[in-house]
mmCIF file of C-alpha atoms in Angstrom:
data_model
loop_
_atom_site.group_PDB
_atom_site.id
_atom_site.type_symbol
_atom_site.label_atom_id
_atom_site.label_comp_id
_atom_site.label_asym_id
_atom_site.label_seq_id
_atom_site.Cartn_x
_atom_site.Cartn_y
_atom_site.Cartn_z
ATOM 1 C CA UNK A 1 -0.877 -9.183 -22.702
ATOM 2 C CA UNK A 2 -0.900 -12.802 -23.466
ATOM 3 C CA UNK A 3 -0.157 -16.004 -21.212
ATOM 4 C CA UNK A 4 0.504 -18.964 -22.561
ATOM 5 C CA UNK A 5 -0.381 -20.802 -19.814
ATOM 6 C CA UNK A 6 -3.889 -18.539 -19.316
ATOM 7 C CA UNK A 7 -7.008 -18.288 -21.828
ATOM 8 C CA UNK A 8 -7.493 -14.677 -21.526
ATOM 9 C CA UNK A 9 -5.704 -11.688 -21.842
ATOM 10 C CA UNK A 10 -5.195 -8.297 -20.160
ATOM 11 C CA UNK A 11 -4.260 -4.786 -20.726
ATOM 12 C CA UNK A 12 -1.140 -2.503 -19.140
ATOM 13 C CA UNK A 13 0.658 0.235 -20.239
ATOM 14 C CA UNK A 14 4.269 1.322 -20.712
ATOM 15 C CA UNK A 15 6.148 3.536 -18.089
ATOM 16 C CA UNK A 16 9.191 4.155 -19.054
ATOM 17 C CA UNK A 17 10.996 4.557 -22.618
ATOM 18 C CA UNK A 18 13.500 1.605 -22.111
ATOM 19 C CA UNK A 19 10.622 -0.697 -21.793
ATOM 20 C CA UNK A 20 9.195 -0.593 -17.976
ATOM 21 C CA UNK A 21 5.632 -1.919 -17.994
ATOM 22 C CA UNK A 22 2.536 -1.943 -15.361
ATOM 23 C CA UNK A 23 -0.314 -3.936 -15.099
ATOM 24 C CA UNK A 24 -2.050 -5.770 -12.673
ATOM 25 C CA UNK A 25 -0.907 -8.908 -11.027
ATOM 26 C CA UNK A 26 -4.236 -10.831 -11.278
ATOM 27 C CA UNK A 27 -3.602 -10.660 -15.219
ATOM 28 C CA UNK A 28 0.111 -12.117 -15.036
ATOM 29 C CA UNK A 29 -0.759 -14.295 -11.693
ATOM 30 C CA UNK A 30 0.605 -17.647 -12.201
ATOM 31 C CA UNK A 31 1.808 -17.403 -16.253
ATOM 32 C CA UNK A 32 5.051 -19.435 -17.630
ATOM 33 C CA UNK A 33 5.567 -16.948 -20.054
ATOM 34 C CA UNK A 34 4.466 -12.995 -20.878
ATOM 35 C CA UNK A 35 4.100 -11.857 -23.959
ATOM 36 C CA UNK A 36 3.629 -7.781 -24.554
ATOM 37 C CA UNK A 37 1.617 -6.759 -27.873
ATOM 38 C CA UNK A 38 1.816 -3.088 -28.238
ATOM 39 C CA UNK A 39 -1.498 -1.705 -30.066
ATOM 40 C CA UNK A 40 0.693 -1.868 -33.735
ATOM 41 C CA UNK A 41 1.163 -5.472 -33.612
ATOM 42 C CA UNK A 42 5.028 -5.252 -32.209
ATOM 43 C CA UNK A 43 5.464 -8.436 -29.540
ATOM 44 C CA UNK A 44 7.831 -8.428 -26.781
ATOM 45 C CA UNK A 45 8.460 -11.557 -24.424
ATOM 46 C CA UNK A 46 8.394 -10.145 -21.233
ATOM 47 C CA UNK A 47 10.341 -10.395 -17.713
ATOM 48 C CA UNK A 48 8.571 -10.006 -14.464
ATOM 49 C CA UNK A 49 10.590 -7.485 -12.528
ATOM 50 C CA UNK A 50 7.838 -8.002 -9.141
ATOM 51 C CA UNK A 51 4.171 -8.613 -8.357
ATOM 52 C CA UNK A 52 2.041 -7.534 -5.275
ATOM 53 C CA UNK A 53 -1.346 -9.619 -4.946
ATOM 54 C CA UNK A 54 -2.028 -6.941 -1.789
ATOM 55 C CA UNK A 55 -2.243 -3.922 -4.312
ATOM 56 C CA UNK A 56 -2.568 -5.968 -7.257
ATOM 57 C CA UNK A 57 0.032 -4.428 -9.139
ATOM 58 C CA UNK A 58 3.113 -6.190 -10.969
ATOM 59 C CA UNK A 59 5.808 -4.761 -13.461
ATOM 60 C CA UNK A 60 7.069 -6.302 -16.050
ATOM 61 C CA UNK A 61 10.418 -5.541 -18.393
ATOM 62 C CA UNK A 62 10.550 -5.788 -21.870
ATOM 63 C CA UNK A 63 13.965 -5.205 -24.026
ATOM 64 C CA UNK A 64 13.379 -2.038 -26.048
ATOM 65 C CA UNK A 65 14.544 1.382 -26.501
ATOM 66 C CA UNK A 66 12.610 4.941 -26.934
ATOM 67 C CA UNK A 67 9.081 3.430 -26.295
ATOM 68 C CA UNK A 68 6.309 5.058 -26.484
ATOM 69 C CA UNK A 69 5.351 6.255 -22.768
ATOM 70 C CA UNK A 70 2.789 7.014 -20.958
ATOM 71 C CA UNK A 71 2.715 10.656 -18.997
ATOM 72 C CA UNK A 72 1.727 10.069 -15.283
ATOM 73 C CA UNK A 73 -0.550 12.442 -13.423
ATOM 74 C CA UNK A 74 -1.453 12.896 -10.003
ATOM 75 C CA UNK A 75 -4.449 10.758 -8.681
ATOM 76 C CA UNK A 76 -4.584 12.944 -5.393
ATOM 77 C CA UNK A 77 -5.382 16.196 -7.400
ATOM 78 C CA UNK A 78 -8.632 14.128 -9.001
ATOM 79 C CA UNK A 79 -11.870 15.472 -7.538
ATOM 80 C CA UNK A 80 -15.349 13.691 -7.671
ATOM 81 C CA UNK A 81 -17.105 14.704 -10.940
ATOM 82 C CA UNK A 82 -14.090 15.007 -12.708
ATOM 83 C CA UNK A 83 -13.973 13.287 -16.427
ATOM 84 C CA UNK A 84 -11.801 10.586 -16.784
ATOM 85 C CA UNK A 85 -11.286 7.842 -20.216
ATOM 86 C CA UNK A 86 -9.790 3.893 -19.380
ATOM 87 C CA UNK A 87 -8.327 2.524 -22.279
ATOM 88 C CA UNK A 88 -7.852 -1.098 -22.996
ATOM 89 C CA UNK A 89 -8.654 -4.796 -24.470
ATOM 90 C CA UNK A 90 -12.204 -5.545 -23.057
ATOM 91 C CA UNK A 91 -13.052 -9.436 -23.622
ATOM 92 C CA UNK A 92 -9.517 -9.637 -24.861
ATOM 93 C CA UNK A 93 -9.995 -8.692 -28.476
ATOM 94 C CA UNK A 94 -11.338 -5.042 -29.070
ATOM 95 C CA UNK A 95 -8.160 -4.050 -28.740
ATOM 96 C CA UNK A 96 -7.406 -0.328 -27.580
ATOM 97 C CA UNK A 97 -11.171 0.442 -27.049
ATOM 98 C CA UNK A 98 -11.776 3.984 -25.058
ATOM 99 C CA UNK A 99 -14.464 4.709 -22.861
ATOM 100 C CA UNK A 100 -15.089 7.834 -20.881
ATOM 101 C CA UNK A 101 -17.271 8.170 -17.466
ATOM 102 C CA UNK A 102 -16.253 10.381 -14.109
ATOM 103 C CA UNK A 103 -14.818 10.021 -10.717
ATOM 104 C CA UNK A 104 -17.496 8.439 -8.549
ATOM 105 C CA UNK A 105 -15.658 8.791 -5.622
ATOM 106 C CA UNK A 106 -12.178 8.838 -3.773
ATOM 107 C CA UNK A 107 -10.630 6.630 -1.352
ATOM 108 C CA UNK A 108 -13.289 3.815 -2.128
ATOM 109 C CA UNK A 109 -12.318 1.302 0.333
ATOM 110 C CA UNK A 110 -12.019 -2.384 -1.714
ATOM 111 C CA UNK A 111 -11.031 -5.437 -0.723
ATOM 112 C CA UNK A 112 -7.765 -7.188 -2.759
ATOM 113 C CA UNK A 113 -6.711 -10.546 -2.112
ATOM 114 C CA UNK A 114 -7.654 -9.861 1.121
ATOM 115 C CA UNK A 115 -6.678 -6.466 2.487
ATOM 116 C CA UNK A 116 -8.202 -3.262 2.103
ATOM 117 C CA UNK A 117 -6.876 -0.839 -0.496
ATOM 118 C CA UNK A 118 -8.647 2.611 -1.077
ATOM 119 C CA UNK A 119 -8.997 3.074 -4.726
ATOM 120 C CA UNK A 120 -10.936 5.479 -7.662
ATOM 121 C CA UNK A 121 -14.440 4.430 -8.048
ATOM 122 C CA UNK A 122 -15.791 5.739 -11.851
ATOM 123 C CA UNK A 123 -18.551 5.330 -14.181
ATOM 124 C CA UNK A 124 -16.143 4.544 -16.901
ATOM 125 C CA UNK A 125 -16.925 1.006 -18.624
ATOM 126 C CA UNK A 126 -14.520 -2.021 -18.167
ATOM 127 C CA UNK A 127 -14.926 -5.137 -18.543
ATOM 128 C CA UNK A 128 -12.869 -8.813 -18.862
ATOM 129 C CA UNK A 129 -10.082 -8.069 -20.369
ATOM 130 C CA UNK A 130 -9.873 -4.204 -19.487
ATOM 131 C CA UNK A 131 -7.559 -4.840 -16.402
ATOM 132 C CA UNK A 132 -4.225 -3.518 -15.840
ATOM 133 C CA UNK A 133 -5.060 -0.816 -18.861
ATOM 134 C CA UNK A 134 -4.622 2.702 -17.944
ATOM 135 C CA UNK A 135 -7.153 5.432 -16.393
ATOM 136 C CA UNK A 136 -6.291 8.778 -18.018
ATOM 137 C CA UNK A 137 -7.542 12.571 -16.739
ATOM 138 C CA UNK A 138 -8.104 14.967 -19.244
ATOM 139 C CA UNK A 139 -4.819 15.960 -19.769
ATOM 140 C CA UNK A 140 -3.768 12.754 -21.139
ATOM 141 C CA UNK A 141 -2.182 12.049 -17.830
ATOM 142 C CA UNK A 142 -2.230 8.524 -16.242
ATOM 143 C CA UNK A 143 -4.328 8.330 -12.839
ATOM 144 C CA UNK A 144 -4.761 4.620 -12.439
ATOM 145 C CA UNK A 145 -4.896 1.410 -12.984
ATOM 146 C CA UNK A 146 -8.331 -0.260 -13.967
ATOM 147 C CA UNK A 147 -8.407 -3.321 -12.017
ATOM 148 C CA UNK A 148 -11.652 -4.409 -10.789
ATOM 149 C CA UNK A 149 -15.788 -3.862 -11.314
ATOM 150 C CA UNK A 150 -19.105 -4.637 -8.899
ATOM 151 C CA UNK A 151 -20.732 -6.966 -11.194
ATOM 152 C CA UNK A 152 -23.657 -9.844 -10.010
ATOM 153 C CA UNK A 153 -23.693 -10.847 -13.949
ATOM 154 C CA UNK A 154 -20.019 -11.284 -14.773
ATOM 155 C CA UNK A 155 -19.901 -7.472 -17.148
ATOM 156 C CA UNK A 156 -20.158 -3.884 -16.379
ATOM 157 C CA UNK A 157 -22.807 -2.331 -14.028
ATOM 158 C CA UNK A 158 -21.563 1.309 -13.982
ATOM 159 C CA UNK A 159 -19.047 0.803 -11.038
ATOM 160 C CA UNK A 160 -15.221 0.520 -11.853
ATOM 161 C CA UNK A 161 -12.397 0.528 -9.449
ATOM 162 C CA UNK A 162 -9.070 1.566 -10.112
ATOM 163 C CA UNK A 163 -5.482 1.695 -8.425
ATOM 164 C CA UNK A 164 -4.320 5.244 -7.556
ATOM 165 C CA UNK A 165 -1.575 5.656 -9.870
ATOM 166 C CA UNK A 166 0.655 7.421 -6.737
ATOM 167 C CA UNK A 167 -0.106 4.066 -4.740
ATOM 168 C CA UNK A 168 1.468 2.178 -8.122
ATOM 169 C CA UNK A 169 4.007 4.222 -8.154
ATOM 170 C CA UNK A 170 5.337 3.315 -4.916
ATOM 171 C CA UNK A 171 4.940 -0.282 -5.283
ATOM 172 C CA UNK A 172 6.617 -0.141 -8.850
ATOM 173 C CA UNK A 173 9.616 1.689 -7.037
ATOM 174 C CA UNK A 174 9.919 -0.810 -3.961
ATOM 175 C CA UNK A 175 9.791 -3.455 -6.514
ATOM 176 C CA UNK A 176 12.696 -2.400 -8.458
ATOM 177 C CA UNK A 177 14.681 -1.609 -5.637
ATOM 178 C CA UNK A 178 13.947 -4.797 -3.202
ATOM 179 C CA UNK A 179 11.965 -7.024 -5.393
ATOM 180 C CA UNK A 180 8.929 -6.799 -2.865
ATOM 181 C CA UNK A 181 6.913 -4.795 -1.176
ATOM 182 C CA UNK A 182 7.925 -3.593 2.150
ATOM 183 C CA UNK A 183 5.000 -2.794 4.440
ATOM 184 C CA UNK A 184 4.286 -0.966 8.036
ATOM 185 C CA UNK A 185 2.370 -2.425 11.179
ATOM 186 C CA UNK A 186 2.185 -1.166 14.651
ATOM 187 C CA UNK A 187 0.243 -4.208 15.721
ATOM 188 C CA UNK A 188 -3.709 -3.889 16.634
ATOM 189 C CA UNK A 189 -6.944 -4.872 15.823
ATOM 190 C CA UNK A 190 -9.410 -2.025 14.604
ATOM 191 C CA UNK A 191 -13.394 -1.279 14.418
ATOM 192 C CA UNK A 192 -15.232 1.462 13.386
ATOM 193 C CA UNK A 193 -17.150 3.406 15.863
ATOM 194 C CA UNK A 194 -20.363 3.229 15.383
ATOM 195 C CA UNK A 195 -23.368 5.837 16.774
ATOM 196 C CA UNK A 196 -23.778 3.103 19.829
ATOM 197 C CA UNK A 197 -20.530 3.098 20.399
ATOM 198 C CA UNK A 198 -19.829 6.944 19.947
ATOM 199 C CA UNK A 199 -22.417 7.217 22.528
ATOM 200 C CA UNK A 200 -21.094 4.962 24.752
ATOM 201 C CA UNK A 201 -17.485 6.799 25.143
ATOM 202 C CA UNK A 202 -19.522 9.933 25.040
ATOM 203 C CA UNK A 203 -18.533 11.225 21.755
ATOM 204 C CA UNK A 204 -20.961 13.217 20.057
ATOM 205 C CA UNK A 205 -20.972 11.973 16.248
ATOM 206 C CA UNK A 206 -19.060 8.540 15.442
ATOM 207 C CA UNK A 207 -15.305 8.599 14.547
ATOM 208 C CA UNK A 208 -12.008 7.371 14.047
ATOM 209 C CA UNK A 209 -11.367 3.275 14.875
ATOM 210 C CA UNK A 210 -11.551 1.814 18.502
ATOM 211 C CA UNK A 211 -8.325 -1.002 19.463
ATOM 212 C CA UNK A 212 -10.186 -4.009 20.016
ATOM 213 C CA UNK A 213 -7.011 -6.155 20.132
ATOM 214 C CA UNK A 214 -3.473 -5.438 20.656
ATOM 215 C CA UNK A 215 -0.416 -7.688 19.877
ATOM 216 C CA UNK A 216 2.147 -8.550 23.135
ATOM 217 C CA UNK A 217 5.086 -7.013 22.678
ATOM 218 C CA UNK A 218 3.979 -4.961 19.687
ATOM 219 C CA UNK A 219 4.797 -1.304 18.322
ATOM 220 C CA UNK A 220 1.180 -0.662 20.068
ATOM 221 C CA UNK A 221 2.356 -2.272 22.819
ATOM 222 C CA UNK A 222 5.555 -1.379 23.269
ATOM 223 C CA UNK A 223 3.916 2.765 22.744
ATOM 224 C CA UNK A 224 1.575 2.454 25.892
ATOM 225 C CA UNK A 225 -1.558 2.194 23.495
ATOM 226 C CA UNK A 226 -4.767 0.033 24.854
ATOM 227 C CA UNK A 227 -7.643 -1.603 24.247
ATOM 228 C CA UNK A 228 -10.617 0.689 24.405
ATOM 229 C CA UNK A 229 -8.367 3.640 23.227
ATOM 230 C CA UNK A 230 -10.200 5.558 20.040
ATOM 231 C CA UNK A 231 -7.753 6.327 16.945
ATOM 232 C CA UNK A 232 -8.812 9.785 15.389
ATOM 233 C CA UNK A 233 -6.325 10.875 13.763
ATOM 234 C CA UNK A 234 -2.470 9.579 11.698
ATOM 235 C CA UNK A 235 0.208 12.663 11.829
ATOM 236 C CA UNK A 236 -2.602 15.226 12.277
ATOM 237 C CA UNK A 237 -4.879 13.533 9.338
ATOM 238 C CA UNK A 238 -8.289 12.801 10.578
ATOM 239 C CA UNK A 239 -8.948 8.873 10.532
ATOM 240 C CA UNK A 240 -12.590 9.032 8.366
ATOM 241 C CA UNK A 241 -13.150 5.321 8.961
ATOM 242 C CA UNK A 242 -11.613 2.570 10.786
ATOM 243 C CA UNK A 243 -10.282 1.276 6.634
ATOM 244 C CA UNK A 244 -7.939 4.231 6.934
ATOM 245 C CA UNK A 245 -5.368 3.163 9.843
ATOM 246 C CA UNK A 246 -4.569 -0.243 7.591
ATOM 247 C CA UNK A 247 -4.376 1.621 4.622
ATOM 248 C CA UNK A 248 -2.259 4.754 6.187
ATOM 249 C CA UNK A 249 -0.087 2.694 8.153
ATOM 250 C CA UNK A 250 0.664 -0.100 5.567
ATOM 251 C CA UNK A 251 2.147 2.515 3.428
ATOM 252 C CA UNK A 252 5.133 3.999 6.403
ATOM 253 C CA UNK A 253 8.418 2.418 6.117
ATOM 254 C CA UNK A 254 9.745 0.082 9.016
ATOM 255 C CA UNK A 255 11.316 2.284 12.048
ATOM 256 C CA UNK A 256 8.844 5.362 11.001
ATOM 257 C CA UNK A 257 8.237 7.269 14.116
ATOM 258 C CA UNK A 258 4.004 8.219 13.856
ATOM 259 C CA UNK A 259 2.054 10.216 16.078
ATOM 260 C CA UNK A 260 -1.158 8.526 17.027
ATOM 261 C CA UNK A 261 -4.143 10.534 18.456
ATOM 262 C CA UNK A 262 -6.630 8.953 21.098
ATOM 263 C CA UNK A 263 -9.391 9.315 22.962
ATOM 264 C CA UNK A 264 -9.144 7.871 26.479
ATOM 265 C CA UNK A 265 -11.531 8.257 28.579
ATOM 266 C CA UNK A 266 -12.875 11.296 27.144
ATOM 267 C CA UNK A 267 -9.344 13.067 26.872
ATOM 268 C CA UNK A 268 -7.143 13.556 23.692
ATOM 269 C CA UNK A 269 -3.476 12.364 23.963
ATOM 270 C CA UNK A 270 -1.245 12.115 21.252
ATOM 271 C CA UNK A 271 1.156 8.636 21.322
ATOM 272 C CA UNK A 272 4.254 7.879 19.307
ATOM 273 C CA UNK A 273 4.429 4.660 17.840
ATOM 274 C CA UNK A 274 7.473 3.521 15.895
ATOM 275 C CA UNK A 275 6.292 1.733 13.276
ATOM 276 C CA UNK A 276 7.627 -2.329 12.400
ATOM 277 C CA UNK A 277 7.306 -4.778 9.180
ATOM 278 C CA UNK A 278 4.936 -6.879 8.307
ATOM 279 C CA UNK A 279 6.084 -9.886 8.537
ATOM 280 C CA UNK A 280 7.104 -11.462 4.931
ATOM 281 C CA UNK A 281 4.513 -14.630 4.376
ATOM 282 C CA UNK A 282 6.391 -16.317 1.429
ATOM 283 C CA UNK A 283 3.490 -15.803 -0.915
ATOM 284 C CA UNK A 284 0.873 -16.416 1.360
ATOM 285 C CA UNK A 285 -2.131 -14.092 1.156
ATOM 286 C CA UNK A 286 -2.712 -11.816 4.041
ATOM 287 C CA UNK A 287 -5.883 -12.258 4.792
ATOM 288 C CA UNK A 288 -7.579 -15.395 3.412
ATOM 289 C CA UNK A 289 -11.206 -14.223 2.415
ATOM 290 C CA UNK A 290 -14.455 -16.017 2.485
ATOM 291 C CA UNK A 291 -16.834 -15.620 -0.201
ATOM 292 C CA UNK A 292 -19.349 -12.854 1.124
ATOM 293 C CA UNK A 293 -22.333 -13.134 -0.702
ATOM 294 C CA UNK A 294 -25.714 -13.009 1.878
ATOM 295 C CA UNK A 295 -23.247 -14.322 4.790
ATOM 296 C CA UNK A 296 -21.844 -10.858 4.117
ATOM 297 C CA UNK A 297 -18.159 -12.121 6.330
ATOM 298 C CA UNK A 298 -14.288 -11.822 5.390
ATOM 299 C CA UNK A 299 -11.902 -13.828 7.611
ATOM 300 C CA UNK A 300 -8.427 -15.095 7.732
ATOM 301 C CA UNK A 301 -7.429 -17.801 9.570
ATOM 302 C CA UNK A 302 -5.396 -18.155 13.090
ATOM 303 C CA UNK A 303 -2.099 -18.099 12.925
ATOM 304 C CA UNK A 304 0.256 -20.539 15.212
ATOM 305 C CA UNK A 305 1.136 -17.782 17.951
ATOM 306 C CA UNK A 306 -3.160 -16.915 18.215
ATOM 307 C CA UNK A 307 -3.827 -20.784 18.532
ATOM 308 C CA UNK A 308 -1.339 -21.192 21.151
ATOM 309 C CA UNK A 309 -2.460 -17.978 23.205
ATOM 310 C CA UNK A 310 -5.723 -18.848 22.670
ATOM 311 C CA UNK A 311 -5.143 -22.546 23.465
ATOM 312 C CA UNK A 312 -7.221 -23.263 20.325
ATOM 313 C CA UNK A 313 -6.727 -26.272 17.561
ATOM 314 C CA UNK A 314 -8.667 -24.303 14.428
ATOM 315 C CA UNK A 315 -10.669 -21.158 14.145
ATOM 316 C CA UNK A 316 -11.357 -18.451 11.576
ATOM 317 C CA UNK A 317 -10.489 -14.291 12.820
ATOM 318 C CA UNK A 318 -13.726 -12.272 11.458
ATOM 319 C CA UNK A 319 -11.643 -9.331 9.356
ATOM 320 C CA UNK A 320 -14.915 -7.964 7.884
ATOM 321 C CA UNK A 321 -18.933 -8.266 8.582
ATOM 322 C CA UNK A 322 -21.586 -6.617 6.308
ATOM 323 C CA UNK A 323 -25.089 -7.888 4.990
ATOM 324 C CA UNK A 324 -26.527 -10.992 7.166
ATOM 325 C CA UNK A 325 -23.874 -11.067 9.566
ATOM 326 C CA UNK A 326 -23.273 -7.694 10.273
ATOM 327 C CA UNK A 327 -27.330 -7.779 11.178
ATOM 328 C CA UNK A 328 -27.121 -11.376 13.322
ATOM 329 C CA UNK A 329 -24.099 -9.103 15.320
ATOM 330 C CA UNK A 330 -20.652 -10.315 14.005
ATOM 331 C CA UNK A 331 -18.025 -8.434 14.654
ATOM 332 C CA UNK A 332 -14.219 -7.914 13.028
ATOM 333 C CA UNK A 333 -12.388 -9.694 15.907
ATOM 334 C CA UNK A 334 -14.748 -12.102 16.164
ATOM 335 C CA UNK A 335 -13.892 -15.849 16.412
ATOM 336 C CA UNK A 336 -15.554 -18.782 14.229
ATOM 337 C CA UNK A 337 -14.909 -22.067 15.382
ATOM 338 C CA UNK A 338 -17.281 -23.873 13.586
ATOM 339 C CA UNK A 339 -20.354 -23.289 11.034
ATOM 340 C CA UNK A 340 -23.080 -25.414 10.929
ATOM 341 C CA UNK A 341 -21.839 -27.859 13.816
ATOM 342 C CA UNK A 342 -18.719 -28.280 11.492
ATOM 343 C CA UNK A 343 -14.697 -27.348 12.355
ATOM 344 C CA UNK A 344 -13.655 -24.593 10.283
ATOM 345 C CA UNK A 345 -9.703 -24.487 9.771
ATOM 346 C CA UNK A 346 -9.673 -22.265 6.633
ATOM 347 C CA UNK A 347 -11.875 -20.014 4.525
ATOM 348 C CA UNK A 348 -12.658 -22.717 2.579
ATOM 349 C CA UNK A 349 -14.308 -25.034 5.042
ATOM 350 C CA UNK A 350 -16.882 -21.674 6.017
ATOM 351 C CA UNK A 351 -17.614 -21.425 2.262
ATOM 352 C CA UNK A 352 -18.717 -25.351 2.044
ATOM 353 C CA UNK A 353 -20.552 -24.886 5.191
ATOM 354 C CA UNK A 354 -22.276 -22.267 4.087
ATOM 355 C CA UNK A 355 -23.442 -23.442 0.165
ATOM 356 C CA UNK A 356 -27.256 -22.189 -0.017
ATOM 357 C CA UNK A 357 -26.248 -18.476 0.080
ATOM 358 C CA UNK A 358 -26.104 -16.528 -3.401
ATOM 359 C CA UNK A 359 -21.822 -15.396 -4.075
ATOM 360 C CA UNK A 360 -21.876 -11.879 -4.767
ATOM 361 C CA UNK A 361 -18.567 -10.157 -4.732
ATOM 362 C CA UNK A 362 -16.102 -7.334 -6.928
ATOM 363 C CA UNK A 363 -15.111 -9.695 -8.983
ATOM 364 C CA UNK A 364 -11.687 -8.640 -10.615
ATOM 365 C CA UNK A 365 -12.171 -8.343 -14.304
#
């Protein structure tokens, strides 16, 4: 694709016959005009049908008939080892390059725009340009969308990230039928158990997600559910990590009826929770996201309600700790209220206190 209002270009891949077209929203994000070059020269302008920064997927429309479409696979029948090609534009002019690599791993948890997404992690090379193209199986079947790499030099390193094409799927069908994404909540704040911990409530090997916060008046709330209480399991399906509640829920429609199980105080109970929207944030990102690098912290911050129940003017919610941070004993929950004897009011103001540190991230390609 081209963007008259962008320098580069990106990749994507046709859906449907009569001209349906997916890529990721980081390559359309902000263009006046989108223009579709199919891999014989042919240009379409294109309409944007809907984008999702959370998943980083958008779908675009372009006005033809009998179009050459993709077939799409199943990304939940891919196994680890299993051989998979991306096709694409890498650096926006080798146009319909191929490489090959395998499945890394499943259910890769990766941050997008702020939210964690679990996506295919493969060996395959991508690099600027690449994202948005598709990742095929050996069947010539689509099974995601390349959309981001772990790079510390700006190219390929050997790890590639893609969207599960089933997740896509979903997002390109909410987006044709309400024009944005719909997601679930039920209204808590999550960490992962870790061995302390586990030992602690007396479990034997670490598990599930422990409630460290839970909204008044909430699905959670509103179910019985409390702080302290250990989530091991969605509908039966173990919870691996505490990235799977987010990424399970997020995906249930609104007024969903889901059966959480606990652990409180030693004892397994299973709670119904019905679960509610997320509420719509005109654009806004979800989770604003401070670069990592050797602070090694993601945070979002306050809204109006938390200020006023907190009886705070500013402050920064700790989403995410790793590296430095995770060490010095940060916590998701966490509050910052300043950095370096300075206010913090947005992500922003803890990356300017915070300058001397080295930005390493997954950079989206």
């Amino acid at each position: 694709f081209g963007q008259e209002s962008f320098t580069g270009t990106g990749s994507g891949f046709i859906l449907t016959a009569d001209g349906y077209v997916l890529t990721n929203h980081h390559v359309i994000d902000g263009a006046q005009s989108i223009t579709v070059t199919l891999s014989d020269g042919t240009e379409y302008t294109a309409q944007l049908v809907g984008s999702d920064s959370v998943s980083d997927v958008a779908l675009l429309k372009i006005d033809g008939q009998d179009l050459p479409a993709v077939s799409i696979g199943n990304s939940d029948d891919l196994e680890v080892g299993d051989q998979v090609a991306a096709i694409g534009n890498p650096l926006g002019e080798l146009t319909s390059t191929q490489t090959v690599g395998y499945v890394s791993a499943k259910d890769r948890s990766v941050n997008t725009d702020g939210t964690i997404i679990n996506m295919l992690q493969t060996d395959a090379a991508i690099n600027s340009g690449n994202s948005g193209g598709p990742l095929f199986n050996m069947r010539g079947e689509v099974v995601g969308i390349n959309s981001q790499i772990f790079s510390t030099s700006g190219g390929f390193m050997g790890l590639s990230f893609s969207i599960p094409i089933d997740l896509a799927i979903e997002i390109k069908d909410q987006l044709i039928k309400n024009g944005r994404v719909i997601r679930g909540r039920i209204g808590v704040g999550i960490q992962a158990v870790t061995q302390d911990l586990a030992e602690a409530f007396g479990m034997k090997t670490p598990k599930g997600a422990v409630i460290t916060q839970i909204d008044k008046d909430g699905p959670a709330d509103k179910a019985g559910l409390q702080v302290g209480d250990i989530l091991i399991a969605v509908n039966g399906q173990e919870v691996k990590n505490a990235n799977d509640i987010p990424v399970k829920i997020s995906t249930m429609r609104p007024g969903t009826k889901t059966t959480m199980t606990i652990l409180r105080n030693g004892k397994q109970e299973n709670v119904s929770v019905t679960v509610a929207e997320t509420p719509s944030e005109d654009g806004m990102k979800v989770q604003e996201k401070a670069s990592a690098g050797k602070l090694g912290v993601s945070v979002r911050p306050l809204s109006k309600d938390e200020l006023e129940e907190l009886d705070l003017q500013h402050g920064l919610l700790v989403t995410e700790v790793r590296g430095a941070a995770a060490r010095a004993g940060l916590l998701p929950r966490d509050l910052i209220l300043s950095a370096n004897g300075k206010p913090v009011k947005a992500a922003e103001d803890l990356a300017k206190a915070t300058v001397s540190y080295t930005h390493l991230t997954l950079p989206t390609t």
